[in-house]
């Protein structure tokens, strides 16, 4: 995108036009005031129109691959926390309650989303590479520090804060770059990239679990950190922002809250994130209390994340055809129903099947918000900011959800399961209201 002080700029139709500064030089006696009368309204109020996304090609698909690696680590590590929760409860932090241990993972996930409120605007400013470098360093360094931790407060600092901050630096840039390369298959490519978090949630828990019994907690955690370092090197080598900003962006888009569809969407995201993550933190502990073998109970988390991988791809393909909100609403409803149904699940076979199905819809829930934000934004120039704002609201739900559920768990598993179902039902209602505000009651309308 050309800035206003360059000699030439490419217009929306591909025609080369002179910039305002060059035109001023060619008109004797012209001034900024005079030139403002020569500009069209669009020229004076909006940045130059970027060229159309290529929707394919080697460079474009390399961005998808790079985003996949970023998701593998920023969300893959969050999805792995359930195995750490179980390890801390049963071995390292046996004097701590499940609720207090859950705060470590909640802080990590909270910061991952909250930092998006800052990284979104920074991405819009053009600091993509700086964010990826900083995020990669913080995540790898944080996991290395986890391997040295023996006390609760140390884990909060290393795994909760350092890893969370690093993931927050990587998250929004990994998603925001894709709509600049793809428009016709935007949700689908975001889904492919998002599948990396599901794969990370399969690989990292298995690596940690298998190595922890062989070489101990310290070196098992370091191996995870080395894997993160290797996979984070690829995005640094291949990812390149395509559209550079031509104007300074705001840190906060206050106009978004005046738009009812976006406000309702953010409200629904808050409640959705409260309830959606509960099985990822507690499914293995639940299985152990139901009498499942420790090995099989551990593998429920990788099974759930494997199911989420497919949920990140296929529904996103449908979202490109029907609109992301039209897929997001039934996804929230399915998760609510499954959370209530969890109360009736006790047998091993039933629990495995339930885990796969819940994992599928959880993957859809985690990837659709980003293409939804794009459709709820007036132009691409505010997508990064609005993604960050939505992430900040969702982060509050992540912060309080699992610790609050841990406290509710003192009243039994049914109380925790009903709590998750109720919050997801509220999310369903809010998302439905957002759709009605956007397109009305038309059932077949794309939204």
Coordinates of N, CA and C in Angstrom, one line a residue, residues 227-446:
X227 N 11.1 -28.3 21.3 CA 10.2 -28.5 20.2 C 9.5 -27.2 19.8
X228 N 9.2 -26.4 20.8 CA 8.6 -25.0 20.5 C 9.6 -24.2 19.8
X229 N 10.8 -24.2 20.2 CA 11.9 -23.4 19.5 C 12.0 -23.8 18.0
X230 N 12.0 -25.1 17.8 CA 12.1 -25.5 16.4 C 10.9 -25.1 15.5
X231 N 9.7 -25.3 16.0 CA 8.5 -25.0 15.2 C 8.3 -23.5 15.1
X232 N 8.8 -22.7 16.1 CA 8.6 -21.2 16.0 C 9.7 -20.6 15.0
X233 N 10.7 -21.3 14.7 CA 11.7 -20.8 13.7 C 11.1 -20.7 12.3
X234 N 10.2 -21.6 12.0 CA 9.7 -21.6 10.6 C 8.9 -20.3 10.3
X235 N 8.0 -19.9 11.1 CA 7.3 -18.6 10.8 C 8.2 -17.4 10.6
X236 N 9.2 -17.4 11.4 CA 10.2 -16.3 11.3 C 10.9 -16.2 9.9
X237 N 11.0 -17.4 9.3 CA 11.7 -17.5 8.0 C 10.7 -17.2 6.9
X238 N 9.5 -17.5 7.0 CA 8.6 -17.5 5.8 C 7.5 -16.4 5.8
X239 N 7.1 -15.9 7.0 CA 5.9 -15.1 7.1 C 6.3 -13.6 6.8
X240 N 5.5 -13.0 5.9 CA 5.7 -11.6 5.5 C 4.4 -10.9 5.4
X241 N 4.2 -9.8 6.2 CA 2.9 -9.0 6.0 C 2.8 -8.5 4.6
X242 N 1.6 -8.5 4.0 CA 1.4 -8.1 2.7 C 1.0 -6.7 2.6
X243 N 0.1 -6.3 3.5 CA -0.4 -4.9 3.4 C 0.2 -4.1 4.6
X244 N 0.9 -3.0 4.2 CA 1.5 -2.2 5.3 C 0.5 -1.0 5.5
X245 N 0.5 -0.6 6.8 CA -0.5 0.5 7.1 C 0.0 1.8 6.5
X246 N -1.0 2.6 6.1 CA -0.7 3.9 5.5 C -1.2 5.0 6.4
X247 N -1.8 4.7 7.6 CA -2.2 5.7 8.5 C -2.1 5.1 9.9
X248 N -2.0 6.0 10.9 CA -1.9 5.6 12.3 C -3.2 5.1 12.8
X249 N -3.2 3.9 13.4 CA -4.4 3.3 13.9 C -4.6 3.7 15.4
X250 N -5.9 3.6 15.8 CA -6.2 3.8 17.2 C -5.9 2.5 18.0
X251 N -5.5 2.7 19.3 CA -5.3 1.6 20.1 C -6.7 0.9 20.5
X252 N -7.7 1.7 20.4 CA -9.1 1.2 20.8 C -10.1 1.8 19.9
X253 N -10.9 1.0 19.3 CA -12.0 1.4 18.4 C -13.3 1.6 19.2
X254 N -13.5 2.8 19.7 CA -14.7 3.0 20.5 C -16.0 2.8 19.7
X255 N -15.9 3.0 18.4 CA -17.1 2.9 17.6 C -17.7 1.5 17.5
X256 N -16.8 0.5 17.8 CA -17.3 -0.9 17.8 C -18.4 -1.2 18.8
X257 N -18.3 -0.5 20.0 CA -19.3 -0.8 21.0 C -20.7 -0.2 20.6
X258 N -20.7 0.8 19.7 CA -21.9 1.4 19.3 C -22.6 0.5 18.2
X259 N -21.9 -0.5 17.7 CA -22.5 -1.5 16.8 C -23.0 -2.7 17.5
X260 N -24.3 -2.8 17.5 CA -24.9 -3.9 18.4 C -24.5 -5.3 18.0
X261 N -24.3 -5.7 16.7 CA -23.9 -7.0 16.4 C -22.5 -7.3 17.1
X262 N -21.6 -6.4 17.0 CA -20.2 -6.6 17.5 C -20.3 -6.7 19.1
X263 N -21.1 -5.8 19.7 CA -21.1 -5.8 21.1 C -21.8 -7.1 21.7
X264 N -22.8 -7.6 21.0 CA -23.4 -8.8 21.5 C -22.5 -10.0 21.2
X265 N -21.8 -10.0 20.1 CA -20.8 -11.0 19.8 C -19.7 -11.1 20.9
X266 N -19.2 -9.9 21.3 CA -18.2 -9.9 22.4 C -18.8 -10.4 23.7
X267 N -20.0 -10.0 24.0 CA -20.7 -10.4 25.2 C -20.8 -11.9 25.3
X268 N -21.2 -12.5 24.1 CA -21.4 -14.0 24.0 C -20.0 -14.7 24.2
X269 N -19.0 -14.1 23.6 CA -17.6 -14.7 23.7 C -17.2 -14.7 25.1
X270 N -17.5 -13.7 25.9 CA -17.1 -13.7 27.4 C -17.7 -14.9 28.1
X271 N -19.0 -15.2 27.9 CA -19.6 -16.3 28.6 C -19.2 -17.6 28.0
X272 N -19.0 -17.6 26.7 CA -18.5 -18.9 26.0 C -17.2 -19.4 26.5
X273 N -16.3 -18.4 26.7 CA -14.9 -18.8 27.2 C -15.0 -19.2 28.7
X274 N -15.9 -18.8 29.4 CA -16.1 -19.2 30.8 C -16.3 -20.7 30.9
X275 N -17.2 -21.2 30.0 CA -17.6 -22.6 30.1 C -16.9 -23.6 29.2
X276 N -16.4 -23.1 28.0 CA -15.9 -24.0 27.0 C -14.7 -24.7 27.4
X277 N -13.8 -24.1 28.2 CA -12.5 -24.7 28.5 C -12.6 -25.7 29.7
X278 N -13.7 -25.8 30.4 CA -13.7 -26.7 31.6 C -13.3 -28.1 31.3
X279 N -13.8 -28.8 30.3 CA -13.3 -30.2 30.1 C -11.8 -30.3 29.8
X280 N -11.3 -29.3 29.1 CA -9.8 -29.3 28.8 C -9.0 -29.3 30.1
X281 N -9.5 -28.7 31.1 CA -8.7 -28.6 32.4 C -9.1 -29.8 33.3
X282 N -10.3 -30.3 33.2 CA -10.8 -31.2 34.3 C -11.1 -32.6 33.8
X283 N -11.1 -32.9 32.5 CA -11.6 -34.2 31.9 C -10.8 -35.4 32.5
X284 N -9.4 -35.2 32.6 CA -8.6 -36.3 33.1 C -8.8 -36.6 34.5
X285 N -9.0 -35.5 35.3 CA -9.3 -35.7 36.7 C -10.6 -36.4 36.9
X286 N -11.6 -36.0 36.1 CA -12.9 -36.6 36.2 C -12.9 -38.1 35.9
X287 N -12.1 -38.4 34.8 CA -12.0 -39.8 34.4 C -11.3 -40.7 35.5
X288 N -10.3 -40.1 36.2 CA -9.6 -40.8 37.3 C -10.6 -41.1 38.4
X289 N -11.4 -40.1 38.7 CA -12.4 -40.3 39.8 C -13.5 -41.3 39.4
X290 N -13.7 -41.5 38.1 CA -14.7 -42.4 37.6 C -14.1 -43.8 37.6
X291 N -12.9 -44.0 37.9 CA -12.3 -45.3 37.9 C -11.5 -45.7 36.7
X292 N -11.3 -44.8 35.8 CA -10.5 -45.1 34.6 C -9.1 -45.2 34.9
X293 N -8.3 -46.0 34.2 CA -6.9 -46.2 34.4 C -6.2 -44.9 34.2
X294 N -5.1 -44.6 34.9 CA -4.4 -43.3 34.8 C -3.9 -43.1 33.4
X295 N -3.5 -44.1 32.7 CA -2.9 -44.0 31.3 C -4.0 -43.5 30.3
X296 N -5.2 -44.2 30.4 CA -6.3 -43.9 29.5 C -6.9 -42.5 29.9
X297 N -7.0 -42.2 31.2 CA -7.5 -40.9 31.6 C -6.6 -39.8 31.0
X298 N -5.3 -40.0 31.0 CA -4.4 -39.0 30.5 C -4.7 -38.8 29.0
X299 N -4.9 -39.9 28.2 CA -5.1 -39.7 26.8 C -6.4 -39.1 26.4
X300 N -7.3 -38.9 27.3 CA -8.5 -38.2 27.0 C -8.3 -36.8 26.5
X301 N -7.3 -36.1 27.0 CA -7.0 -34.8 26.6 C -6.4 -34.7 25.2
X302 N -5.4 -35.6 24.8 CA -5.1 -35.6 23.4 C -6.2 -36.0 22.5
X303 N -7.1 -36.9 22.9 CA -8.2 -37.3 22.1 C -9.1 -36.1 21.9
X304 N -9.4 -35.4 22.9 CA -10.2 -34.2 22.8 C -9.6 -33.2 21.8
X305 N -8.3 -33.0 21.9 CA -7.6 -32.0 21.0 C -7.6 -32.6 19.6
X306 N -7.5 -33.9 19.4 CA -7.5 -34.5 18.1 C -8.9 -34.2 17.4
X307 N -9.9 -34.4 18.2 CA -11.3 -34.1 17.7 C -11.4 -32.6 17.3
X308 N -10.8 -31.7 18.1 CA -10.9 -30.3 17.8 C -10.2 -29.9 16.5
X309 N -9.2 -30.7 16.0 CA -8.5 -30.5 14.8 C -9.5 -30.5 13.6
X310 N -10.3 -31.5 13.6 CA -11.3 -31.6 12.5 C -12.4 -30.5 12.6
X311 N -12.7 -30.1 13.9 CA -13.7 -29.1 14.1 C -13.2 -27.7 13.7
X312 N -11.9 -27.5 13.5 CA -11.3 -26.3 13.1 C -11.3 -26.1 11.6
X313 N -11.4 -27.2 10.9 CA -11.3 -27.2 9.4 C -12.7 -27.2 8.7
X314 N -13.4 -28.3 8.9 CA -14.6 -28.5 8.1 C -15.7 -27.5 8.3
X315 N -16.1 -27.1 9.6 CA -17.1 -26.1 9.8 C -16.6 -24.7 9.2
X316 N -15.3 -24.5 9.3 CA -14.9 -23.2 8.7 C -15.0 -23.2 7.2
X317 N -14.9 -24.3 6.5 CA -15.2 -24.4 5.1 C -16.7 -24.0 4.9
X318 N -17.6 -24.5 5.7 CA -19.0 -24.2 5.6 C -19.3 -22.7 5.9
X319 N -18.5 -22.2 6.8 CA -18.7 -20.8 7.2 C -18.4 -19.8 6.0
X320 N -17.5 -20.2 5.1 CA -17.3 -19.4 3.9 C -18.5 -19.3 3.0
X321 N -19.3 -20.4 3.1 CA -20.5 -20.4 2.2 C -21.7 -19.8 2.9
X322 N -21.9 -20.0 4.2 CA -23.1 -19.6 4.9 C -22.9 -18.4 5.8
X323 N -21.7 -18.0 6.1 CA -21.4 -17.0 7.0 C -21.0 -17.5 8.4
X324 N -20.0 -16.9 9.0 CA -19.4 -17.5 10.3 C -20.4 -17.5 11.4
X325 N -21.3 -16.5 11.6 CA -22.3 -16.5 12.7 C -23.3 -17.7 12.5
X326 N -23.6 -18.0 11.3 CA -24.6 -19.1 11.0 C -24.0 -20.4 11.4
X327 N -22.7 -20.5 11.5 CA -22.1 -21.8 12.0 C -21.8 -21.7 13.5
X328 N -21.4 -20.5 13.9 CA -21.0 -20.3 15.3 C -22.2 -20.5 16.3
X329 N -23.4 -20.1 15.9 CA -24.5 -20.3 16.8 C -24.8 -21.7 17.1
X330 N -25.0 -22.6 16.1 CA -25.2 -24.0 16.5 C -24.1 -24.7 17.2
X331 N -22.8 -24.1 16.9 CA -21.7 -24.7 17.7 C -21.8 -24.4 19.2
X332 N -22.2 -23.2 19.5 CA -22.3 -22.8 20.9 C -23.5 -23.7 21.5
X333 N -24.5 -23.8 20.8 CA -25.7 -24.6 21.3 C -25.2 -26.1 21.5
X334 N -24.5 -26.6 20.6 CA -24.0 -28.0 20.7 C -23.1 -28.2 21.9
X335 N -22.2 -27.2 22.2 CA -21.4 -27.3 23.4 C -22.2 -27.2 24.7
X336 N -23.2 -26.4 24.7 CA -24.1 -26.3 25.8 C -24.8 -27.6 26.1
X337 N -25.3 -28.2 25.1 CA -26.0 -29.5 25.2 C -25.1 -30.6 25.7
X338 N -23.9 -30.6 25.1 CA -22.9 -31.6 25.5 C -22.4 -31.4 27.0
X339 N -22.3 -30.1 27.4 CA -22.0 -29.9 28.8 C -23.0 -30.4 29.8
X340 N -24.3 -30.2 29.4 CA -25.3 -30.8 30.3 C -25.4 -32.3 30.2
X341 N -25.1 -32.8 29.0 CA -25.1 -34.3 28.8 C -23.9 -35.0 29.6
X342 N -22.9 -34.2 29.8 CA -21.7 -34.7 30.5 C -22.1 -35.3 31.9
X343 N -23.2 -34.7 32.5 CA -23.7 -35.2 33.8 C -24.1 -36.7 33.8
X344 N -24.5 -37.1 32.6 CA -25.0 -38.5 32.5 C -23.9 -39.5 32.0
X345 N -22.7 -39.0 31.7 CA -21.6 -39.8 31.2 C -20.8 -40.4 32.3
X346 N -20.7 -41.8 32.3 CA -19.9 -42.4 33.4 C -19.0 -43.6 32.8
X347 N -19.5 -44.3 31.9 CA -18.7 -45.5 31.3 C -17.5 -45.0 30.5
X348 N -16.5 -45.9 30.4 CA -15.3 -45.5 29.7 C -15.6 -45.3 28.2
X349 N -16.4 -46.1 27.5 CA -16.7 -46.0 26.1 C -17.5 -44.7 25.9
X350 N -18.5 -44.5 26.7 CA -19.3 -43.3 26.6 C -18.5 -42.0 26.8
X351 N -17.5 -42.0 27.7 CA -16.7 -40.8 27.9 C -15.8 -40.5 26.8
X352 N -15.2 -41.6 26.1 CA -14.4 -41.4 25.0 C -15.1 -40.8 23.8
X353 N -16.3 -41.3 23.6 CA -17.1 -40.8 22.5 C -17.5 -39.3 22.7
X354 N -17.9 -39.1 24.0 CA -18.3 -37.7 24.3 C -17.1 -36.8 24.2
X355 N -15.9 -37.2 24.5 CA -14.7 -36.4 24.4 C -14.4 -36.0 23.0
X356 N -14.6 -37.0 22.1 CA -14.3 -36.7 20.7 C -15.3 -35.7 20.1
X357 N -16.6 -35.9 20.4 CA -17.6 -34.9 19.9 C -17.4 -33.5 20.5
X358 N -17.2 -33.5 21.8 CA -16.9 -32.2 22.4 C -15.7 -31.5 21.8
X359 N -14.7 -32.3 21.6 CA -13.5 -31.7 21.0 C -13.7 -31.1 19.7
X360 N -14.5 -31.8 18.8 CA -14.9 -31.3 17.5 C -15.5 -29.9 17.6
X361 N -16.5 -29.7 18.4 CA -17.2 -28.4 18.5 C -16.3 -27.4 19.2
X362 N -15.5 -27.8 20.1 CA -14.6 -26.8 20.8 C -13.6 -26.2 19.8
X363 N -13.1 -27.0 18.8 CA -12.3 -26.5 17.8 C -13.0 -25.5 16.9
X364 N -14.2 -25.7 16.6 CA -15.0 -24.8 15.8 C -15.2 -23.5 16.6
X365 N -15.5 -23.6 17.9 CA -15.7 -22.4 18.8 C -14.4 -21.5 18.8
X366 N -13.2 -22.1 18.8 CA -12.0 -21.4 18.9 C -11.5 -20.7 17.7
X367 N -12.0 -21.2 16.5 CA -11.5 -20.6 15.2 C -12.5 -19.7 14.6
X368 N -13.8 -19.9 14.7 CA -14.8 -19.0 14.0 C -14.8 -17.6 14.5
X369 N -14.5 -17.2 15.7 CA -14.6 -15.8 16.1 C -13.8 -14.9 15.2
X370 N -12.7 -15.3 14.7 CA -11.8 -14.4 13.9 C -12.4 -14.0 12.6
X371 N -12.9 -15.0 11.9 CA -13.6 -14.6 10.6 C -14.9 -13.9 10.9
X372 N -15.5 -14.1 12.1 CA -16.7 -13.4 12.5 C -16.3 -11.9 12.7
X373 N -15.2 -11.6 13.3 CA -14.8 -10.3 13.6 C -14.6 -9.5 12.2
X374 N -14.0 -10.2 11.2 CA -13.8 -9.6 9.9 C -15.1 -9.2 9.3
X375 N -16.1 -10.1 9.4 CA -17.4 -9.8 8.8 C -18.2 -8.7 9.6
X376 N -17.8 -8.5 10.9 CA -18.4 -7.4 11.7 C -17.7 -6.1 11.7
X377 N -16.6 -6.0 10.9 CA -15.8 -4.8 10.8 C -16.0 -4.1 9.5
X378 N -16.1 -2.7 9.6 CA -16.4 -2.0 8.3 C -15.3 -2.0 7.3
X379 N -14.0 -2.2 7.7 CA -12.9 -2.4 6.7 C -11.8 -3.1 7.4
X380 N -10.8 -3.6 6.6 CA -9.7 -4.3 7.1 C -8.8 -3.5 8.0
X381 N -8.8 -2.2 7.9 CA -7.9 -1.4 8.7 C -8.2 -1.5 10.2
X382 N -9.4 -1.9 10.6 CA -9.7 -2.0 12.1 C -9.8 -3.5 12.5
X383 N -9.5 -4.4 11.7 CA -9.6 -5.8 12.0 C -8.7 -6.2 13.2
X384 N -7.4 -5.8 13.1 CA -6.5 -6.1 14.2 C -7.0 -5.5 15.5
X385 N -7.4 -4.3 15.5 CA -7.9 -3.7 16.7 C -9.1 -4.4 17.3
X386 N -10.0 -4.7 16.4 CA -11.3 -5.3 16.9 C -11.0 -6.8 17.3
X387 N -10.1 -7.4 16.7 CA -9.8 -8.8 17.2 C -9.2 -8.7 18.6
X388 N -8.3 -7.7 18.8 CA -7.7 -7.5 20.1 C -8.7 -7.2 21.1
X389 N -9.7 -6.3 20.8 CA -10.7 -6.0 21.8 C -11.6 -7.2 22.1
X390 N -12.0 -8.0 21.1 CA -12.8 -9.2 21.4 C -12.0 -10.2 22.2
X391 N -10.7 -10.3 22.0 CA -9.8 -11.2 22.7 C -9.7 -10.7 24.2
X392 N -9.7 -9.4 24.4 CA -9.6 -8.9 25.8 C -10.9 -9.3 26.6
X393 N -12.0 -9.1 25.9 CA -13.3 -9.5 26.6 C -13.3 -11.0 26.9
X394 N -12.9 -11.8 25.9 CA -12.9 -13.3 26.1 C -11.9 -13.7 27.1
X395 N -10.8 -12.9 27.3 CA -9.8 -13.3 28.2 C -10.3 -13.3 29.7
X396 N -11.2 -12.4 29.9 CA -11.8 -12.3 31.3 C -12.6 -13.5 31.6
X397 N -13.3 -14.1 30.6 CA -14.0 -15.3 30.8 C -13.1 -16.5 31.1
X398 N -11.9 -16.5 30.3 CA -11.0 -17.5 30.6 C -10.3 -17.4 31.9
X399 N -10.1 -16.2 32.4 CA -9.4 -16.0 33.7 C -10.3 -16.5 34.8
X400 N -11.6 -16.3 34.8 CA -12.4 -16.6 36.0 C -13.0 -18.0 35.8
X401 N -13.1 -18.5 34.6 CA -13.9 -19.7 34.3 C -13.5 -20.9 35.1
X402 N -12.2 -21.4 34.8 CA -11.7 -22.6 35.4 C -11.5 -22.6 36.9
X403 N -10.9 -21.5 37.4 CA -10.8 -21.4 38.9 C -12.2 -21.4 39.6
X404 N -13.2 -20.7 39.0 CA -14.5 -20.7 39.6 C -15.1 -22.0 39.5
X405 N -14.9 -22.7 38.4 CA -15.4 -24.1 38.3 C -14.7 -25.0 39.3
X406 N -13.4 -24.8 39.6 CA -12.7 -25.6 40.6 C -13.3 -25.4 42.0
X407 N -13.7 -24.1 42.3 CA -14.4 -23.9 43.5 C -15.8 -24.6 43.6
X408 N -16.5 -24.5 42.4 CA -17.8 -25.1 42.3 C -17.7 -26.6 42.5
X409 N -16.6 -27.2 42.1 CA -16.4 -28.6 42.1 C -16.5 -29.2 43.5
X410 N -16.3 -28.4 44.5 CA -16.5 -28.9 45.9 C -17.9 -29.3 46.2
X411 N -18.9 -28.9 45.3 CA -20.3 -29.3 45.4 C -20.6 -30.5 44.5
X412 N -19.5 -31.0 43.8 CA -19.7 -32.2 43.0 C -19.6 -31.9 41.5
X413 N -19.3 -33.0 40.8 CA -19.1 -32.8 39.3 C -20.4 -32.3 38.6
X414 N -21.5 -32.6 39.0 CA -22.8 -32.2 38.4 C -22.9 -30.7 38.4
X415 N -22.4 -30.1 39.5 CA -22.5 -28.6 39.7 C -21.6 -28.0 38.7
X416 N -20.3 -28.5 38.5 CA -19.4 -28.0 37.5 C -19.9 -28.1 36.1
X417 N -20.5 -29.3 35.8 CA -21.0 -29.5 34.4 C -22.2 -28.6 34.1
X418 N -23.1 -28.4 35.1 CA -24.2 -27.5 34.9 C -23.8 -26.1 34.7
X419 N -22.8 -25.7 35.5 CA -22.2 -24.3 35.3 C -21.7 -24.1 33.9
X420 N -20.9 -25.1 33.4 CA -20.4 -24.9 32.0 C -21.5 -24.9 31.0
X421 N -22.5 -25.7 31.1 CA -23.7 -25.7 30.2 C -24.4 -24.4 30.2
X422 N -24.6 -23.8 31.4 CA -25.4 -22.6 31.6 C -24.7 -21.4 30.9
X423 N -23.4 -21.3 31.1 CA -22.6 -20.2 30.5 C -22.6 -20.3 29.0
X424 N -22.5 -21.6 28.5 CA -22.5 -21.7 27.0 C -23.9 -21.5 26.4
X425 N -24.9 -21.7 27.2 CA -26.3 -21.4 26.7 C -26.5 -19.9 26.6
X426 N -25.9 -19.2 27.6 CA -26.0 -17.7 27.5 C -25.2 -17.2 26.3
X427 N -24.1 -17.8 26.0 CA -23.3 -17.5 24.8 C -24.1 -17.7 23.5
X428 N -24.9 -18.8 23.5 CA -25.7 -19.1 22.3 C -26.8 -18.0 22.1
X429 N -27.4 -17.6 23.2 CA -28.4 -16.6 23.1 C -27.8 -15.3 22.6
X430 N -26.7 -14.9 23.1 CA -26.0 -13.6 22.7 C -25.6 -13.7 21.3
X431 N -25.1 -14.8 20.8 CA -24.7 -14.9 19.4 C -25.9 -14.9 18.5
X432 N -27.0 -15.5 18.9 CA -28.2 -15.4 18.1 C -28.7 -14.0 18.0
X433 N -28.7 -13.2 19.1 CA -29.1 -11.8 19.1 C -28.2 -11.0 18.2
X434 N -26.9 -11.3 18.2 CA -26.0 -10.6 17.3 C -26.3 -10.8 15.8
X435 N -26.7 -12.1 15.5 CA -27.1 -12.4 14.1 C -28.4 -11.6 13.7
X436 N -29.4 -11.6 14.7 CA -30.6 -10.9 14.4 C -30.4 -9.4 14.2
X437 N -29.5 -8.8 15.0 CA -29.1 -7.4 14.8 C -28.5 -7.1 13.5
X438 N -27.8 -8.1 13.0 CA -27.0 -7.9 11.7 C -27.9 -8.1 10.5
X439 N -28.7 -9.2 10.5 CA -29.4 -9.5 9.2 C -30.9 -9.7 9.5
X440 N -31.4 -9.5 10.7 CA -32.8 -9.7 11.0 C -33.1 -11.1 11.2
X441 N -34.4 -11.4 11.0 CA -34.9 -12.8 11.3 C -34.9 -13.7 10.1
X442 N -34.2 -13.3 9.0 CA -34.1 -14.1 7.8 C -33.2 -15.3 8.0
X443 N -33.9 -16.5 8.0 CA -33.2 -17.7 8.3 C -32.1 -18.0 7.3
X444 N -32.3 -17.7 6.1 CA -31.3 -18.1 5.0 C -30.3 -17.0 4.7
X445 N -30.3 -15.9 5.4 CA -29.4 -14.8 5.2 C -28.0 -15.2 5.6
X446 N -27.0 -14.8 4.8 CA -25.6 -15.1 5.2 C -25.2 -14.1 6.2

